[in-house]
Amino acid sequence: MAILGLPPSSTPTRPAHFDIERVIRPNILALHPYRCARDDYSSGILLDANENALGHSIPQSEDDTTLQLNGNSPVDDHILGLDLHRYPDPSHPKIKDCIAKLRCLPSTGHVFLGVGSDEVIDLLMRVCVAPGRERILITPPTYGMYSVCAQVNDVGIVKVNLDLTAEGGEGGERGRFSVRVDEVKKTIDADPSIKLIFLCSPGNPTGTLISLVSIRALLDYEPFKGIVVVDEAYIDFSEPGSSAVSLVAEYANLCVMQTMSKSFGLAAIRLGIAIAQPPLIHILSNTKAPYNISAPTAHLALRALSPTSLSAMREKIETLKASRDKLLSSLHSLKDLGLGRAIGAQDANFIMIPVLARGSSVPDSARAQRVYLALAEEEGVVVRYRGKEVGCSGCLRITVGTEEENVVALGKLKRTLENL
């Protein structure tokens, strides 16, 4: 069954063992997507979509205290000046064009926009995995939303833990948390119901890249007929050339997820990105909600993708990477108070570090949780407790803050470790 609305292609699919029509659920292949009013016309006297022709009623005035966001920031008058009474463009070609250029993609047909990466995760499961019958594979410790979305969609979960001890796995990953490629292959051989493999790179909470060698090994594995999904939320904090986007043109069975939440500093606008070959992008576009990306989100995303904004973003990334190194060194100086060496390869904008039992080199999850609570409730410093994750016993995950925030947080962490 052909993909509705996608012209047939004479270009051979690579790898040869992959057929997207066998991966996508038949009901999705047959789906006739909802036809939006703005799919046909977007200018003129628009009397087709039952919109409020008189527009919104929010005054454009910084003096109006009802327009304060987070208590101190006035609403952007540029946003209030948008045609907020009209439904937004359902496809956002300008944003996709900017992303295609930024990530060196052949065309906008390789880009899908979602309400954060979480919508992309959910859509991939809904279009590929049959509820109650088929499964996804994850590699703990990893991002928790893969499991949450699977449970919501009645999708089974198979787990192959990352290698928690190796200094360099099959793919040559630096540090701990490498993918056990051979074990993943054995699991696939034993369970043909697996349709998606989710890899988080750099990992959350591991902060460690998955090598392109490991990713290729899974993409090329002939018995696996599904899709490898690489979640690159933190990719801009890692070394250049480490993104799996470089493999998209070669592999039809690859989907790379990115986001504007981290390196772009736009977590509040909820814009996620899927990068893949056009057939999968087309399926996701057919299945998404009609107007999933709002006009304010699109407006801010386009501003963030301008040359000036991209230059500023890159400067901030370098600042955060330098701060990460400095913070790492400062955390290691607290070893005598029971703070272990950070684990992972430090490829993201956070550090995961174990709290040890007093007078011991053994991670202590109970003490780590006490430190976490004391920091939040007594010191006003909020980090993330990750001691329940496999391979992360006693660990706290600490995001790299501003220089001032890092100094204050370190001082309070030192005092807390002295007292607990």
XYZ file of C-alpha atoms in Angstrom:
420
model
C 0.000 0.000 0.000
C 1.517 3.336 -1.083
C 1.845 6.300 1.262
C -1.084 8.600 0.607
C -0.035 11.889 -0.990
C 3.610 10.917 -1.526
C 4.730 10.610 -5.148
C 6.388 7.267 -5.963
C 10.178 7.283 -6.130
C 12.444 5.287 -8.420
C 15.423 5.714 -6.086
C 16.376 2.422 -4.393
C 15.833 2.366 -0.647
C 18.859 1.970 1.584
C 19.337 -0.284 3.436
C 17.818 -2.830 1.071
C 16.160 -4.823 3.868
C 13.987 -1.879 4.939
C 10.478 -1.279 3.597
C 8.634 1.551 5.324
C 5.271 0.235 4.153
C 5.877 -2.875 6.266
C 6.744 -0.772 9.319
C 3.835 1.663 9.285
C 0.545 0.288 10.596
C -1.903 -0.401 7.708
C -4.584 1.893 9.163
C -2.055 4.756 9.127
C -1.048 4.069 5.533
C -4.721 4.233 4.569
C -5.362 7.389 6.600
C -6.792 10.399 4.790
C -5.378 13.326 6.785
C -7.640 16.105 7.995
C -7.761 18.875 5.426
C -7.061 22.226 7.132
C -8.672 25.442 5.986
C -5.181 26.922 5.555
C -4.044 24.016 3.374
C -5.974 25.623 0.510
C -5.836 29.418 0.958
C -4.087 31.694 3.446
C -4.852 35.171 2.110
C -7.859 37.187 1.033
C -11.166 37.651 2.858
C -11.020 34.487 4.932
C -14.542 33.336 5.756
C -13.869 29.613 5.669
C -12.601 28.557 9.122
C -15.147 29.995 11.585
C -12.529 32.270 13.160
C -13.335 35.401 15.165
C -13.092 38.099 12.520
C -12.745 40.886 15.139
C -9.522 39.470 16.542
C -8.254 38.982 20.087
C -9.023 41.292 22.997
C -5.613 41.526 24.665
C -4.395 45.154 24.890
C -0.906 45.887 23.584
C 0.278 47.737 26.630
C 3.255 47.027 28.855
C 1.478 48.925 31.631
C -1.232 46.291 31.924
C -0.151 44.076 34.830
C -2.292 41.230 33.495
C 0.216 40.908 30.649
C 3.125 39.984 32.908
C 4.691 36.597 32.277
C 6.420 34.942 35.253
C 5.743 38.108 37.188
C 8.363 40.294 35.534
C 8.326 40.144 31.740
C 5.753 41.898 29.523
C 4.170 39.983 26.669
C 6.002 40.539 23.393
C 3.985 43.106 21.423
C 5.216 41.439 18.249
C 3.333 38.320 19.285
C 0.195 40.294 20.122
C 0.485 41.900 16.689
C 0.240 38.536 14.944
C -3.016 37.399 13.392
C -3.837 35.390 16.488
C -7.488 35.112 15.498
C -6.448 33.101 12.437
C -5.376 29.461 12.438
C -1.625 29.178 11.854
C 0.116 27.769 8.815
C -0.151 23.969 9.220
C 3.208 23.246 7.552
C 5.581 26.154 8.448
C 7.852 25.909 5.372
C 10.048 28.862 6.436
C 10.994 27.197 9.719
C 11.666 23.903 7.954
C 13.821 25.669 5.365
C 15.923 27.269 8.125
C 16.352 23.928 9.885
C 17.224 22.157 6.633
C 19.969 24.713 5.985
C 21.210 24.632 9.577
C 21.481 20.835 9.605
C 22.679 20.534 5.965
C 19.651 18.554 4.767
C 18.707 18.058 1.103
C 15.243 19.595 1.454
C 12.439 20.652 3.782
C 10.870 17.268 3.033
C 13.297 15.828 5.575
C 11.909 17.953 8.457
C 8.885 17.476 10.712
C 7.879 19.861 13.507
C 6.204 18.674 16.686
C 5.060 20.038 20.026
C 8.363 19.236 21.644
C 10.177 15.961 21.009
C 7.506 14.283 23.120
C 4.933 14.649 20.329
C 7.398 13.067 17.905
C 7.957 10.131 20.289
C 4.212 9.617 20.665
C 3.539 9.887 16.926
C 6.269 7.398 16.047
C 4.730 4.852 18.387
C 1.219 5.484 17.092
C 2.145 5.131 13.425
C 4.565 2.199 13.742
C 3.673 0.007 16.711
C 0.444 -1.976 17.000
C -1.009 -1.647 20.532
C -1.022 -4.833 22.569
C 1.008 -6.784 20.004
C 4.253 -5.007 19.155
C 7.111 -3.466 21.111
C 9.821 -0.846 21.328
C 13.382 -1.342 22.552
C 15.026 1.114 24.942
C 18.500 1.206 26.488
C 18.359 2.225 30.184
C 19.347 4.459 31.784
C 17.535 6.687 29.345
C 14.851 9.345 28.878
C 11.696 8.392 30.768
C 9.142 9.530 28.190
C 9.836 6.532 25.941
C 8.346 4.264 28.589
C 5.531 6.681 29.459
C 4.439 6.992 25.818
C 4.659 3.238 25.379
C 2.392 2.658 28.364
C -0.106 5.280 27.174
C -0.207 3.602 23.753
C -0.385 0.044 25.161
C 2.955 -0.744 23.557
C 5.349 -3.325 25.017
C 8.848 -2.378 26.160
C 12.031 -4.417 25.805
C 15.085 -3.211 27.707
C 18.757 -3.737 26.909
C 20.785 -1.845 29.501
C 23.711 0.248 28.345
C 27.155 -1.160 29.120
C 27.728 0.346 32.554
C 31.370 -0.627 32.938
C 33.145 -0.531 29.599
C 35.561 2.305 28.915
C 34.888 1.927 25.213
C 32.177 -0.231 23.678
C 31.892 -1.813 20.248
C 31.291 1.603 18.725
C 34.174 3.203 20.582
C 32.097 5.355 22.916
C 34.138 7.403 25.367
C 33.651 6.561 28.995
C 30.771 4.539 30.386
C 27.282 3.897 29.039
C 28.074 2.432 25.620
C 25.421 0.553 23.633
C 25.656 -3.221 23.841
C 25.177 -3.702 20.113
C 25.545 -7.484 20.156
C 22.970 -7.778 22.946
C 20.546 -5.546 21.041
C 20.969 -7.754 17.965
C 20.291 -10.911 20.003
C 17.164 -9.308 21.441
C 15.929 -8.390 17.964
C 16.558 -11.942 16.776
C 14.480 -13.271 19.664
C 11.622 -10.791 19.293
C 10.480 -9.843 15.765
C 7.686 -7.701 17.257
C 10.175 -4.879 18.003
C 9.382 -1.991 15.634
C 11.371 0.921 17.112
C 14.758 1.228 18.826
C 15.154 4.402 20.900
C 18.714 5.633 21.446
C 19.379 8.809 23.443
C 22.582 10.533 22.279
C 23.933 12.329 24.243
C 22.095 10.288 26.817
C 19.775 11.598 29.478
C 20.827 11.111 32.268
C 24.176 9.700 31.088
C 25.456 12.747 29.177
C 27.274 10.366 26.823
C 27.233 10.179 23.035
C 26.406 6.988 21.203
C 28.928 6.529 18.427
C 27.912 6.634 14.787
C 29.606 3.240 14.429
C 27.115 1.699 16.871
C 24.179 3.423 15.209
C 25.287 2.191 11.779
C 25.620 -1.346 13.128
C 21.946 -1.337 14.098
C 20.760 0.389 10.928
C 22.594 -2.190 8.813
C 21.366 -5.193 10.808
C 19.221 -7.051 8.264
C 16.956 -8.936 10.717
C 15.666 -5.649 12.141
C 12.940 -4.330 9.853
C 11.961 -1.337 11.987
C 13.241 2.178 12.614
C 16.146 3.359 14.745
C 15.231 6.600 16.543
C 18.141 8.727 17.796
C 17.161 11.393 20.314
C 19.627 14.286 20.011
C 18.136 16.849 22.387
C 21.634 17.750 23.670
C 23.642 17.284 20.477
C 24.795 20.902 20.165
C 26.739 20.583 23.437
C 28.836 17.708 22.035
C 31.673 17.681 19.557
C 30.982 18.741 15.921
C 30.428 15.850 13.546
C 28.843 13.582 16.148
C 25.230 13.955 14.995
C 23.386 11.043 13.391
C 21.817 13.573 10.991
C 24.842 12.870 8.795
C 23.411 9.365 8.236
C 19.878 10.377 7.243
C 20.558 10.667 3.515
C 21.983 7.136 3.561
C 19.441 5.335 5.768
C 15.661 5.287 5.285
C 15.268 3.431 8.594
C 16.643 6.300 10.704
C 14.784 9.101 12.479
C 16.736 11.752 14.385
C 14.929 13.877 16.959
C 16.157 17.327 17.961
C 14.625 20.234 19.869
C 14.737 23.982 20.417
C 14.487 23.488 24.190
C 18.165 23.037 25.052
C 20.840 24.747 22.948
C 18.336 27.318 21.648
C 17.134 28.067 25.188
C 13.469 27.917 24.124
C 11.998 25.187 26.305
C 8.817 27.217 26.841
C 7.799 27.358 23.176
C 7.694 23.543 22.847
C 9.162 22.962 19.403
C 10.550 19.524 18.600
C 12.069 18.371 15.328
C 12.165 15.038 13.517
C 14.705 14.570 10.727
C 14.316 11.593 8.399
C 13.821 10.705 4.761
C 10.608 12.098 3.157
C 8.435 8.951 3.369
C 8.537 8.850 7.178
C 8.216 12.638 7.419
C 5.164 12.463 5.177
C 3.563 9.802 7.377
C 4.133 11.908 10.497
C 2.663 14.960 8.746
C -0.423 12.999 7.687
C -0.988 11.854 11.265
C -0.277 14.950 13.378
C -2.944 17.292 14.723
C -3.958 19.868 12.078
C -2.407 22.975 13.661
C 0.076 21.515 16.107
C 2.571 24.412 16.008
C 1.078 27.681 17.249
C 1.666 31.071 15.622
C 3.570 32.453 18.675
C 5.804 29.363 18.690
C 6.469 29.696 14.961
C 7.184 33.423 15.316
C 9.771 32.871 18.050
C 11.300 29.863 16.284
C 11.900 31.880 13.122
C 13.541 34.654 15.139
C 15.749 32.075 16.864
C 16.822 30.671 13.484
C 17.976 34.015 12.088
C 21.733 34.412 11.468
C 22.089 36.872 14.357
C 20.293 34.575 16.789
C 22.238 31.512 15.643
C 25.511 33.346 16.203
C 24.415 34.283 19.732
C 23.279 30.703 20.369
C 26.682 29.321 19.389
C 28.420 31.770 21.711
C 26.220 30.663 24.587
C 26.925 27.005 23.820
C 30.664 27.652 24.076
C 30.133 29.543 27.341
C 28.100 26.675 28.780
C 30.693 24.103 27.690
C 33.444 26.101 29.399
C 31.252 26.441 32.498
C 30.630 22.682 32.382
C 34.358 21.999 32.536
C 34.817 24.462 35.375
C 31.858 23.039 37.290
C 33.185 19.518 36.810
C 36.538 20.501 38.283
C 34.854 22.225 41.239
C 32.656 19.198 41.952
C 35.693 16.941 41.989
C 37.222 19.208 44.641
C 34.460 18.025 47.015
C 35.648 14.414 46.971
C 36.692 14.526 50.643
C 33.068 15.311 51.542
C 31.809 12.180 49.809
C 31.271 13.242 46.217
C 32.463 10.703 43.658
C 33.822 11.270 40.174
C 31.258 12.332 37.607
C 30.109 9.505 35.385
C 29.493 9.595 31.663
C 31.446 11.481 29.013
C 30.147 15.041 29.658
C 28.676 15.586 26.179
C 25.596 17.518 27.346
C 24.804 20.606 29.442
C 24.656 18.722 32.730
C 26.843 16.609 34.981
C 25.800 13.412 36.725
C 27.738 12.731 39.879
C 27.380 10.146 42.665
C 27.045 10.970 46.348
C 29.046 8.432 48.354
C 28.476 6.963 51.785
C 30.503 8.803 54.407
C 34.055 7.470 54.591
C 33.431 5.136 51.655
C 33.834 4.935 47.898
C 30.386 3.297 47.516
C 27.503 5.357 46.042
C 24.775 5.943 48.626
C 21.296 6.573 47.186
C 19.776 7.266 50.601
C 22.332 9.971 51.347
C 22.003 11.354 47.820
C 18.263 11.731 48.302
C 18.783 13.523 51.611
C 21.240 15.885 49.917
C 18.800 16.477 47.070
C 15.933 17.325 49.457
C 18.082 19.523 51.705
C 19.385 21.483 48.731
C 15.876 22.095 47.413
C 14.007 22.716 50.659
C 16.648 24.420 52.800
C 19.061 26.004 50.307
C 16.838 26.842 47.341
C 19.005 24.882 44.889
C 17.113 22.346 42.806
C 19.007 19.510 41.134
C 17.624 16.146 39.964
C 17.856 12.912 41.939
C 18.608 9.995 39.624
C 19.609 7.288 42.094
C 16.812 4.935 41.025
C 18.046 4.681 37.427
C 20.008 1.596 36.448
C 23.729 2.303 36.700
C 23.136 5.619 38.470
C 23.165 4.611 42.124
C 23.508 7.626 44.404
C 23.550 10.058 41.499
C 22.472 13.672 41.283
C 22.111 15.310 37.879
C 23.230 18.942 37.958
C 22.465 21.255 35.045
C 25.137 23.807 34.154
C 23.763 27.175 35.279
C 25.032 30.712 34.927
C 28.461 31.427 36.397
C 26.837 33.027 39.447
C 24.367 30.144 39.874
C 27.166 27.596 39.692
C 29.201 29.365 42.381
C 26.221 29.659 44.731
C 25.120 26.064 44.104
C 28.627 24.711 44.790
C 28.850 26.593 48.066
C 25.496 25.272 49.221
C 26.289 21.758 48.068
C 29.532 21.881 50.061
C 27.676 22.989 53.195
C 24.994 20.329 52.709
C 27.556 17.534 52.275
C 29.306 18.676 55.444
C 26.060 18.411 57.387
C 24.706 15.118 56.008
